[in-house]
Amino acid sequence: MGVLSGNPKDEPMHYGEIFGVWAASVAARGAVSCYQTYLNHAGDKDLKKILNDLIDQAKLEIKELDTLLSDNGIPSAPIMPDKPPVKLEDIPAGAKFSDPEIAAKIAVDTSAGLVACSQAMAQSIREDIGALFAKYHLTKAALGLKILKLNKEKGWLIPPPLQIKRPESEK
């Protein structure tokens, strides 16, 4: 079979895989930076726990993705500096994100991450890269469920219009 047989780690990455891995690493860097800021703004302890889980996951992804890039001779994006902790009461009211705003944004981010992982899995021909994004997909799905439950329990979920009564079908 040639170059695409044997150990997937010995196979070359195609351009789509390279871009997908590099873009995921950049996205994870942005998530760490953004979620550290949200952590400074968050007041709810359950929301802070989820933010810390998201930060830990993003840092793991950066490490694994950058290793994959490095192993294939591809430079990764520069690392962003960590955000220093700030006391919640030091943030002016007009400049502060509210807990429901933060929860909505991380829900959207997690949903977009699921789509990105699905796309990366679908375009991968190297099994190890597809499996890596499948692992991230599973983790993001679990975190997304936690975020959904948090939003429901706290009364922060803003659902789309609900169909309470269905129109009668014409016969």
C-alpha positions in Angstrom: 0.0 0.0 0.0 3.0 2.3 0.3 3.2 5.5 2.4 -0.2 5.2 4.0 0.2 1.7 5.5 1.6 0.5 8.8 1.8 2.7 11.9 -0.4 5.9 11.4 2.2 7.9 13.3 4.7 7.2 10.6 2.3 8.4 7.9 2.6 12.0 6.6 -0.2 14.4 7.6 -2.2 15.9 4.7 -2.8 19.6 4.6 -6.3 19.3 6.0 -5.0 17.4 9.0 -2.2 19.9 9.5 -4.6 22.9 9.4 -7.2 21.1 11.6 -4.6 20.3 14.3 -3.0 23.7 14.1 -6.4 25.5 14.3 -7.5 23.4 17.2 -4.3 24.3 19.1 -4.9 28.0 18.4 -8.6 27.7 19.5 -7.5 25.9 22.7 -5.0 28.7 23.4 -7.8 31.3 22.9 -10.1 29.3 25.2 -7.5 29.2 28.0 -7.1 33.0 27.8 -10.8 33.8 27.5 -11.8 31.3 30.3 -9.2 32.6 32.7 -10.8 36.1 32.2 -14.3 34.6 32.7 -13.0 32.9 35.9 -12.1 36.4 37.2 -15.7 37.6 36.4 -17.6 34.5 37.6 -19.3 34.6 41.0 -21.0 31.2 41.0 -18.9 28.3 42.4 -20.5 25.7 40.1 -19.7 27.9 37.1 -16.1 28.4 38.3 -15.7 24.6 38.6 -16.8 24.1 35.0 -14.5 27.0 33.8 -11.6 25.3 35.5 -12.5 22.0 33.8 -12.7 23.7 30.5 -9.3 25.4 31.1 -7.7 22.0 32.1 -9.1 20.4 29.0 -7.9 23.2 26.7 -4.4 22.9 28.2 -4.4 19.2 27.7 -5.4 19.7 24.0 -2.6 22.3 23.5 0.0 19.9 24.9 -1.2 16.9 22.8 -1.8 18.9 19.6 1.5 20.8 19.8 3.3 17.5 20.3 1.7 16.1 17.2 2.7 19.2 15.2 6.2 19.2 16.6 6.6 15.5 15.8 5.7 16.3 12.2 8.0 19.3 11.9 5.3 21.9 12.0 5.6 24.9 14.3 2.7 25.7 16.7 1.2 29.1 17.4 2.8 31.3 20.1 1.5 30.7 23.6 -0.6 33.5 25.2 0.4 34.7 28.7 -1.8 33.5 31.5 -4.3 36.0 32.9 -3.6 37.1 36.4 -6.3 36.5 39.0 -8.5 39.5 39.8 -10.9 40.1 42.7 -14.5 40.0 41.5 -15.3 43.2 43.4 -12.5 45.1 41.7 -14.2 44.7 38.3 -16.5 47.7 37.6 -20.2 46.7 37.2 -20.4 48.0 33.6 -17.3 46.1 32.6 -18.2 42.8 34.3 -19.5 39.7 32.5 -22.5 38.2 34.4 -22.7 34.5 35.3 -25.5 33.9 32.8 -23.5 35.6 30.0 -20.5 33.5 30.8 -22.5 30.3 30.9 -24.2 31.1 27.6 -20.8 31.8 25.9 -19.2 28.6 27.1 -22.2 26.7 25.9 -21.8 28.2 22.4 -18.1 27.6 22.5 -18.5 24.0 23.5 -21.1 23.4 20.8 -18.8 24.9 18.1 -16.0 22.7 19.5 -18.1 19.6 18.9 -18.6 20.6 15.3 -14.9 21.4 14.8 -14.0 18.0 16.2 -16.5 16.2 14.0 -15.0 18.0 10.9 -11.4 17.1 11.9 -12.4 13.5 12.5 -14.2 13.3 9.1 -11.2 14.7 7.1 -8.6 12.6 8.9 -7.0 9.7 7.1 -4.6 9.0 9.9 -6.4 7.0 12.5 -4.4 8.5 15.4 -5.5 12.0 14.5 -9.2 10.9 14.0 -9.0 9.1 17.4 -7.5 12.2 19.1 -10.4 14.4 17.9 -12.9 11.7 18.8 -11.5 11.8 22.3 -11.9 15.6 22.4 -15.4 15.3 21.0 -16.4 12.9 23.8 -15.0 15.2 26.4 -16.6 18.3 25.0 -20.0 16.4 24.8 -19.7 15.6 28.5 -18.7 19.2 29.4 -21.6 20.5 27.2 -24.0 18.3 29.2 -22.7 19.8 32.5 -23.0 23.3 31.1 -26.6 22.6 30.0 -27.5 21.2 33.4 -25.9 24.2 35.1 -27.9 26.6 32.9 -31.1 24.8 33.6 -30.5 24.5 37.4 -29.6 28.2 37.7 -32.4 29.4 35.5 -29.9 30.9 33.0 -31.1 28.9 30.0 -32.9 31.0 27.4 -34.7 28.5 25.2 -35.8 29.3 21.7 -39.6 29.7 21.3 -41.3 26.5 22.5 -44.1 24.9 20.7 -46.6 24.4 23.5 -49.7 23.5 21.4 -49.3 21.9 18.0 -51.7 23.1 15.3 -54.2 20.5 14.3 -53.2 18.7 11.1 -55.5 19.1 8.1 -57.0 15.9 6.8 
